[in-house]
mmCIF file of C-alpha atoms and ligand atoms in Angstrom:
data_model
loop_
_atom_site.group_PDB
_atom_site.id
_atom_site.type_symbol
_atom_site.label_atom_id
_atom_site.label_comp_id
_atom_site.label_asym_id
_atom_site.label_seq_id
_atom_site.Cartn_x
_atom_site.Cartn_y
_atom_site.Cartn_z
ATOM 1 C CA MET A 1459 17.778 13.753 22.913
ATOM 2 C CA ASP A 1460 17.003 9.862 24.100
ATOM 3 C CA LEU A 1461 16.218 7.072 21.687
ATOM 4 C CA PHE A 1462 12.645 8.166 22.085
ATOM 5 C CA ASP A 1463 12.610 11.851 20.728
ATOM 6 C CA PHE A 1464 15.141 10.597 17.660
ATOM 7 C CA ALA A 1465 12.428 8.035 16.654
ATOM 8 C CA GLY A 1466 9.190 10.912 17.135
ATOM 9 C CA VAL A 1467 11.308 12.448 15.120
ATOM 10 C CA ALA A 1468 11.756 10.380 12.678
ATOM 11 C CA ALA A 1469 8.363 9.501 12.771
ATOM 12 C CA GLY A 1470 7.914 13.201 11.845
ATOM 13 C CA GLN A 1471 9.466 11.903 8.871
ATOM 14 C CA SER A 1472 11.804 15.025 8.019
ATOM 15 C CA ARG A 1473 13.960 14.693 5.352
ATOM 16 C CA GLU A 1474 16.403 17.786 6.579
ATOM 17 C CA ARG A 1475 17.005 16.166 9.901
ATOM 18 C CA LEU A 1476 17.738 13.208 9.637
ATOM 19 C CA ALA A 1477 18.551 10.365 6.558
ATOM 20 C CA PRO A 1478 15.345 8.477 6.824
ATOM 21 C CA GLU A 1479 17.428 5.420 5.384
ATOM 22 C CA ASN A 1480 19.240 4.517 8.410
ATOM 23 C CA LEU A 1481 16.774 4.381 11.299
ATOM 24 C CA ALA A 1482 16.265 0.386 11.918
ATOM 25 C CA PRO A 1483 13.539 -1.739 10.114
ATOM 26 C CA GLU A 1484 10.522 -2.139 12.850
ATOM 27 C CA HIS A 1485 9.124 -5.825 13.206
ATOM 28 C CA MET A 1486 4.864 -5.511 13.429
ATOM 29 C CA ALA A 1487 4.181 -8.867 13.113
ATOM 30 C CA PRO A 1488 6.005 -12.464 11.852
ATOM 31 C CA GLY A 1489 7.522 -11.545 8.716
ATOM 32 C CA ALA A 1490 6.182 -8.038 8.235
ATOM 33 C CA VAL A 1491 8.627 -5.261 8.684
ATOM 34 C CA LEU A 1492 8.236 -1.674 8.660
ATOM 35 C CA LEU A 1493 10.796 0.412 7.121
ATOM 36 C CA ARG A 1494 9.486 4.059 8.390
ATOM 37 C CA GLY A 1495 10.706 6.999 5.332
ATOM 38 C CA ARG A 1496 12.196 4.367 3.043
ATOM 39 C CA ALA A 1497 10.445 6.271 0.257
ATOM 40 C CA LEU A 1498 11.170 9.623 0.926
ATOM 41 C CA ALA A 1499 14.401 9.950 -1.789
ATOM 42 C CA SER A 1500 12.373 9.027 -4.399
ATOM 43 C CA ASP A 1501 8.837 10.449 -2.992
ATOM 44 C CA ARG A 1502 8.382 13.135 -6.389
ATOM 45 C CA ASP A 1503 9.513 10.247 -8.805
ATOM 46 C CA LEU A 1504 6.519 8.157 -7.025
ATOM 47 C CA LEU A 1505 3.913 10.810 -7.638
ATOM 48 C CA ALA A 1506 5.227 11.421 -11.283
ATOM 49 C CA GLY A 1507 4.602 7.587 -11.509
ATOM 50 C CA ILE A 1508 1.247 8.064 -10.301
ATOM 51 C CA ALA A 1509 0.334 10.929 -12.454
ATOM 52 C CA ALA A 1510 1.759 9.010 -15.377
ATOM 53 C CA VAL A 1511 -0.290 5.750 -15.161
ATOM 54 C CA ALA A 1512 -3.173 7.762 -14.128
ATOM 55 C CA ALA A 1513 -3.085 9.593 -17.520
ATOM 56 C CA ALA A 1514 -3.569 6.051 -19.326
ATOM 57 C CA ALA A 1515 -5.673 4.252 -16.858
ATOM 58 C CA PRO A 1516 -7.625 6.669 -14.930
ATOM 59 C CA PHE A 1517 -8.643 6.054 -11.222
ATOM 60 C CA ARG A 1518 -12.112 4.744 -10.632
ATOM 61 C CA HIS A 1519 -14.517 3.965 -7.827
ATOM 62 C CA MET A 1520 -15.318 0.055 -8.645
ATOM 63 C CA HIS A 1521 -17.990 -2.087 -7.344
ATOM 64 C CA THR A 1522 -17.331 -4.899 -4.278
ATOM 65 C CA PRO A 1523 -19.537 -8.300 -5.791
ATOM 66 C CA GLY A 1524 -21.966 -7.529 -3.286
ATOM 67 C CA GLY A 1525 -22.953 -4.137 -5.360
ATOM 68 C CA PHE A 1526 -21.478 -1.952 -3.107
ATOM 69 C CA GLU A 1527 -19.332 1.166 -4.877
ATOM 70 C CA MET A 1528 -15.570 1.333 -2.651
ATOM 71 C CA SER A 1529 -14.860 4.620 -1.774
ATOM 72 C CA VAL A 1530 -11.419 4.096 -2.113
ATOM 73 C CA ALA A 1531 -10.322 5.132 -6.200
ATOM 74 C CA MET A 1532 -8.476 2.540 -7.916
ATOM 75 C CA THR A 1533 -5.712 1.884 -10.879
ATOM 76 C CA SER A 1534 -2.944 -0.524 -11.801
ATOM 77 C CA CYS A 1535 0.076 -0.966 -13.793
ATOM 78 C CA GLY A 1536 1.928 -3.701 -14.337
ATOM 79 C CA GLU A 1537 1.411 -7.125 -16.003
ATOM 80 C CA ALA A 1538 -1.972 -6.835 -14.392
ATOM 81 C CA GLY A 1539 -4.298 -5.380 -12.469
ATOM 82 C CA TRP A 1540 -6.643 -5.918 -9.803
ATOM 83 C CA VAL A 1541 -10.273 -5.090 -10.425
ATOM 84 C CA THR A 1542 -13.718 -5.839 -8.837
ATOM 85 C CA ASP A 1543 -16.889 -5.845 -9.805
ATOM 86 C CA ARG A 1544 -20.205 -7.986 -9.560
ATOM 87 C CA ARG A 1545 -18.329 -11.128 -11.285
ATOM 88 C CA GLY A 1546 -15.604 -10.870 -8.423
ATOM 89 C CA TYR A 1547 -12.289 -10.097 -7.357
ATOM 90 C CA ARG A 1548 -9.334 -10.961 -9.557
ATOM 91 C CA TYR A 1549 -6.548 -9.895 -11.517
ATOM 92 C CA GLU A 1550 -6.829 -8.871 -15.236
ATOM 93 C CA ARG A 1551 -3.847 -8.217 -17.784
ATOM 94 C CA CYS A 1552 -6.471 -5.354 -19.644
ATOM 95 C CA ASP A 1553 -8.314 -2.384 -17.872
ATOM 96 C CA PRO A 1554 -12.018 -3.014 -17.986
ATOM 97 C CA ALA A 1555 -12.222 0.311 -18.314
ATOM 98 C CA SER A 1556 -9.976 1.005 -21.781
ATOM 99 C CA GLY A 1557 -9.384 -2.742 -23.381
ATOM 100 C CA ALA A 1558 -6.299 -2.142 -23.225
ATOM 101 C CA PRO A 1559 -3.345 -3.449 -21.221
ATOM 102 C CA TRP A 1560 -2.171 -1.517 -17.898
ATOM 103 C CA PRO A 1561 0.491 1.024 -17.980
ATOM 104 C CA PRO A 1562 3.708 -0.490 -17.385
ATOM 105 C CA MET A 1563 5.098 0.076 -13.809
ATOM 106 C CA PRO A 1564 7.729 3.368 -13.592
ATOM 107 C CA GLY A 1565 11.285 2.611 -12.765
ATOM 108 C CA ALA A 1566 11.087 4.239 -9.449
ATOM 109 C CA PHE A 1567 8.270 2.216 -8.402
ATOM 110 C CA VAL A 1568 9.975 -1.170 -9.526
ATOM 111 C CA ALA A 1569 13.428 0.400 -7.739
ATOM 112 C CA LEU A 1570 11.678 0.791 -4.599
ATOM 113 C CA ALA A 1571 9.707 -2.348 -4.534
ATOM 114 C CA ARG A 1572 12.727 -4.584 -5.144
ATOM 115 C CA ALA A 1573 15.375 -2.288 -2.480
ATOM 116 C CA SER A 1574 12.761 -2.340 0.513
ATOM 117 C CA ALA A 1575 11.955 -6.358 -0.705
ATOM 118 C CA ALA A 1576 15.325 -7.282 -0.378
ATOM 119 C CA GLU A 1577 15.786 -5.170 2.887
ATOM 120 C CA ALA A 1578 13.245 -7.027 4.283
ATOM 121 C CA GLY A 1579 14.710 -10.287 3.446
ATOM 122 C CA PHE A 1580 13.217 -11.655 -0.164
ATOM 123 C CA PRO A 1581 16.480 -10.565 -2.086
ATOM 124 C CA ASP A 1582 14.459 -11.646 -5.632
ATOM 125 C CA PHE A 1583 10.919 -10.137 -5.659
ATOM 126 C CA ALA A 1584 9.700 -8.998 -9.016
ATOM 127 C CA PRO A 1585 5.997 -7.662 -8.739
ATOM 128 C CA ASP A 1586 3.629 -8.361 -11.999
ATOM 129 C CA ALA A 1587 0.899 -5.731 -10.641
ATOM 130 C CA CYS A 1588 0.743 -2.624 -8.510
ATOM 131 C CA LEU A 1589 -2.268 -1.756 -7.412
ATOM 132 C CA ILE A 1590 -3.041 2.460 -6.284
ATOM 133 C CA ASN A 1591 -5.095 3.990 -4.148
ATOM 134 C CA ARG A 1592 -6.009 6.940 -3.531
ATOM 135 C CA TYR A 1593 -8.138 8.238 -0.363
ATOM 136 C CA ALA A 1594 -9.743 11.196 -0.502
ATOM 137 C CA PRO A 1595 -11.245 12.333 3.350
ATOM 138 C CA GLY A 1596 -13.918 10.006 4.353
ATOM 139 C CA ALA A 1597 -12.632 7.200 2.513
ATOM 140 C CA ARG A 1598 -11.341 3.424 4.235
ATOM 141 C CA MET A 1599 -10.666 0.329 3.450
ATOM 142 C CA SER A 1600 -12.519 -2.559 5.790
ATOM 143 C CA LEU A 1601 -10.919 -5.299 7.310
ATOM 144 C CA HIS A 1602 -9.735 -7.832 5.173
ATOM 145 C CA GLN A 1603 -6.990 -10.377 3.629
ATOM 146 C CA ASP A 1604 -4.770 -10.107 0.163
ATOM 147 C CA LYS A 1605 -5.689 -13.572 -1.684
ATOM 148 C CA ASP A 1606 -6.420 -12.964 -4.860
ATOM 149 C CA GLU A 1607 -2.630 -13.580 -5.885
ATOM 150 C CA GLN A 1608 -1.474 -16.879 -7.297
ATOM 151 C CA ASP A 1609 1.791 -17.444 -4.622
ATOM 152 C CA PHE A 1610 1.189 -16.490 -0.968
ATOM 153 C CA SER A 1611 5.151 -17.321 -0.793
ATOM 154 C CA ARG A 1612 5.848 -14.313 -2.094
ATOM 155 C CA PRO A 1613 5.323 -10.727 -0.111
ATOM 156 C CA ILE A 1614 3.584 -7.779 -0.796
ATOM 157 C CA VAL A 1615 5.159 -4.109 -0.355
ATOM 158 C CA SER A 1616 3.015 -1.171 0.577
ATOM 159 C CA VAL A 1617 3.922 2.299 0.288
ATOM 160 C CA SER A 1618 2.385 4.973 1.429
ATOM 161 C CA LEU A 1619 2.109 8.390 0.302
ATOM 162 C CA GLY A 1620 0.979 11.833 1.319
ATOM 163 C CA LEU A 1621 -1.801 12.340 3.805
ATOM 164 C CA PRO A 1622 -1.568 9.856 7.004
ATOM 165 C CA CYS A 1623 -3.746 7.186 8.193
ATOM 166 C CA MET A 1624 -4.234 4.654 11.123
ATOM 167 C CA PHE A 1625 -3.874 1.587 9.748
ATOM 168 C CA GLN A 1626 -5.533 -1.449 11.353
ATOM 169 C CA PHE A 1627 -3.344 -4.869 11.581
ATOM 170 C CA GLY A 1628 -5.221 -7.645 12.958
ATOM 171 C CA GLY A 1629 -3.935 -11.619 12.876
ATOM 172 C CA ALA A 1630 -5.148 -14.854 10.460
ATOM 173 C CA ASN A 1631 -8.476 -14.982 11.954
ATOM 174 C CA ARG A 1632 -11.271 -12.174 11.632
ATOM 175 C CA SER A 1633 -11.648 -12.249 14.956
ATOM 176 C CA ASP A 1634 -8.257 -11.711 16.494
ATOM 177 C CA PRO A 1635 -7.608 -8.509 17.622
ATOM 178 C CA VAL A 1636 -6.098 -5.700 15.683
ATOM 179 C CA LYS A 1637 -2.793 -3.081 16.511
ATOM 180 C CA LYS A 1638 -3.093 0.728 15.050
ATOM 181 C CA TYR A 1639 -0.243 1.694 13.054
ATOM 182 C CA GLU A 1640 -0.087 5.894 11.663
ATOM 183 C CA LEU A 1641 1.520 5.176 8.270
ATOM 184 C CA ARG A 1642 3.013 8.425 6.990
ATOM 185 C CA HIS A 1643 4.404 9.568 3.877
ATOM 186 C CA GLY A 1644 7.281 7.742 3.001
ATOM 187 C CA ASP A 1645 6.555 4.355 4.755
ATOM 188 C CA VAL A 1646 7.170 1.156 3.680
ATOM 189 C CA VAL A 1647 6.284 -1.884 4.627
ATOM 190 C CA VAL A 1648 6.935 -5.055 3.332
ATOM 191 C CA TRP A 1649 4.400 -8.195 4.163
ATOM 192 C CA GLY A 1650 5.838 -11.506 4.105
ATOM 193 C CA GLY A 1651 6.129 -15.107 5.735
ATOM 194 C CA PRO A 1652 2.719 -15.490 8.107
ATOM 195 C CA SER A 1653 1.943 -11.921 8.033
ATOM 196 C CA ARG A 1654 0.978 -11.934 4.118
ATOM 197 C CA LEU A 1655 -2.579 -13.234 5.152
ATOM 198 C CA TYR A 1656 -3.195 -11.392 8.176
ATOM 199 C CA TYR A 1657 -6.579 -9.338 8.277
ATOM 200 C CA HIS A 1658 -5.603 -5.686 7.668
ATOM 201 C CA GLY A 1659 -7.368 -2.361 6.880
ATOM 202 C CA VAL A 1660 -7.539 1.206 7.037
ATOM 203 C CA LEU A 1661 -10.134 3.619 9.029
ATOM 204 C CA ARG A 1662 -11.383 7.005 7.891
ATOM 205 C CA LEU A 1663 -9.076 9.048 6.163
ATOM 206 C CA LYS A 1664 -9.291 12.755 8.416
ATOM 207 C CA ASP A 1665 -9.125 15.513 6.621
ATOM 208 C CA GLY A 1666 -5.773 17.555 6.413
ATOM 209 C CA GLU A 1667 -3.680 18.926 4.049
ATOM 210 C CA HIS A 1668 -0.177 17.649 2.405
ATOM 211 C CA PRO A 1669 2.644 19.671 0.646
ATOM 212 C CA LEU A 1670 2.595 17.543 -2.060
ATOM 213 C CA THR A 1671 -0.767 15.493 -2.559
ATOM 214 C CA GLY A 1672 -2.880 18.155 -1.155
ATOM 215 C CA GLY A 1673 -5.684 16.261 0.846
ATOM 216 C CA LEU A 1674 -5.386 13.079 -0.657
ATOM 217 C CA ARG A 1675 -3.310 9.881 0.354
ATOM 218 C CA TYR A 1676 -1.868 7.396 -1.997
ATOM 219 C CA ASN A 1677 -1.316 4.297 -1.590
ATOM 220 C CA LEU A 1678 0.755 1.852 -3.394
ATOM 221 C CA THR A 1679 0.935 -2.405 -3.116
ATOM 222 C CA PHE A 1680 3.323 -4.374 -5.166
ATOM 223 C CA ARG A 1681 2.328 -8.029 -5.780
ATOM 224 C CA GLY A 1682 3.395 -11.084 -7.191
ATOM 225 C CA ALA A 1683 -0.056 -11.753 -9.114
ATOM 226 C CA LEU A 1684 0.270 -13.997 -11.808
HETATM 227 C C1 MD3 B 1180 -1.397 -6.456 5.459
HETATM 228 N N1 MD3 B 1180 -3.956 -1.538 0.998
HETATM 229 O O1 MD3 B 1180 -4.517 -2.492 -1.530
HETATM 230 S S1 MD3 B 1180 -1.202 -0.681 2.507
HETATM 231 C C2 MD3 B 1180 -5.077 -2.974 -0.508
HETATM 232 O O2 MD3 B 1180 -3.344 0.864 3.016
HETATM 233 C C3 MD3 B 1180 -4.377 -2.611 1.205
HETATM 234 O O3 MD3 B 1180 -4.364 1.524 0.897
HETATM 235 C C4 MD3 B 1180 -4.007 -0.056 2.357
HETATM 236 O O4 MD3 B 1180 -4.894 -3.658 1.883
HETATM 237 C C5 MD3 B 1180 -4.020 1.089 2.012
HETATM 238 O O5 MD3 B 1180 -5.328 -4.421 -0.522
HETATM 239 C C6 MD3 B 1180 -3.414 -1.032 2.868
HETATM 240 C C7 MD3 B 1180 -0.862 -2.072 3.759
HETATM 241 C C8 MD3 B 1180 -1.233 -3.751 3.468
HETATM 242 C C9 MD3 B 1180 -1.160 -3.784 2.083
HETATM 243 C C10 MD3 B 1180 -1.273 -5.021 1.776
HETATM 244 C C11 MD3 B 1180 -1.272 -6.445 2.567
HETATM 245 C C12 MD3 B 1180 -0.802 -4.517 4.476
HETATM 246 C C13 MD3 B 1180 -0.840 -6.007 4.322
HETATM 247 C C14 MD3 B 1180 -1.370 -7.855 2.469
HETATM 248 C C15 MD3 B 1180 -1.175 -8.412 3.894
HETATM 249 C C16 MD3 B 1180 -1.191 -8.081 4.563
HETATM 250 FE FE1 FE B 1181 -4.800 -5.836 1.504
#
């Protein structure tokens, strides 16, 4: 088995056949580091955390300022949550659906976000917001930048769970060429440096079945928002 085969097995995320935490970080762009399989060891805890957050702050389809309903269902946890409506995109300390503060970040979320950021060269990352995205087949996220946070020197850490997706990653300008990456169950990416403001999106989710999430994909994004 050569190195390429090994990477293929690793990309298949088989917990039994390799220790994913031993996979080398993959450089995607300046400041963007892909940590394949880094969330596998805590996947069940992360999914239990999502269920706990959603019990207090249910997933909802928000509207863009232009009035379009998002195909991705979202909720948040931490000191602040990301919201969008007719009035714009922003972070709020309380869930507009309930008026109550967002639920706290589960311990497994904080531990993974901090360890992943440290591995990518950000030893002091302390996220205050975690946006949870839920994709059903057909859901997508068009090309955008994340720029509602206060300080872009802090990275964003993303965690993919459940069905795989095709992720599009461009550059600093909307017209820059995009590369496609498959993001799979257990993958973590740290977006720091210049890549923090690069355009990105998710292509329409394809039908599938995942042993832990059924027909869904979840994505966690840890942010320093406030
Ligand atoms: C690159 N989420 O929530 S995760 C988002 O899969 C978002 O749900 C996608 O884009 C998802 O804003 C993509 C990968 C990701 C997340 C944040 C980034 C890539 C990023 C921020 C800056 C640059
Ligand atoms: Fe984004």
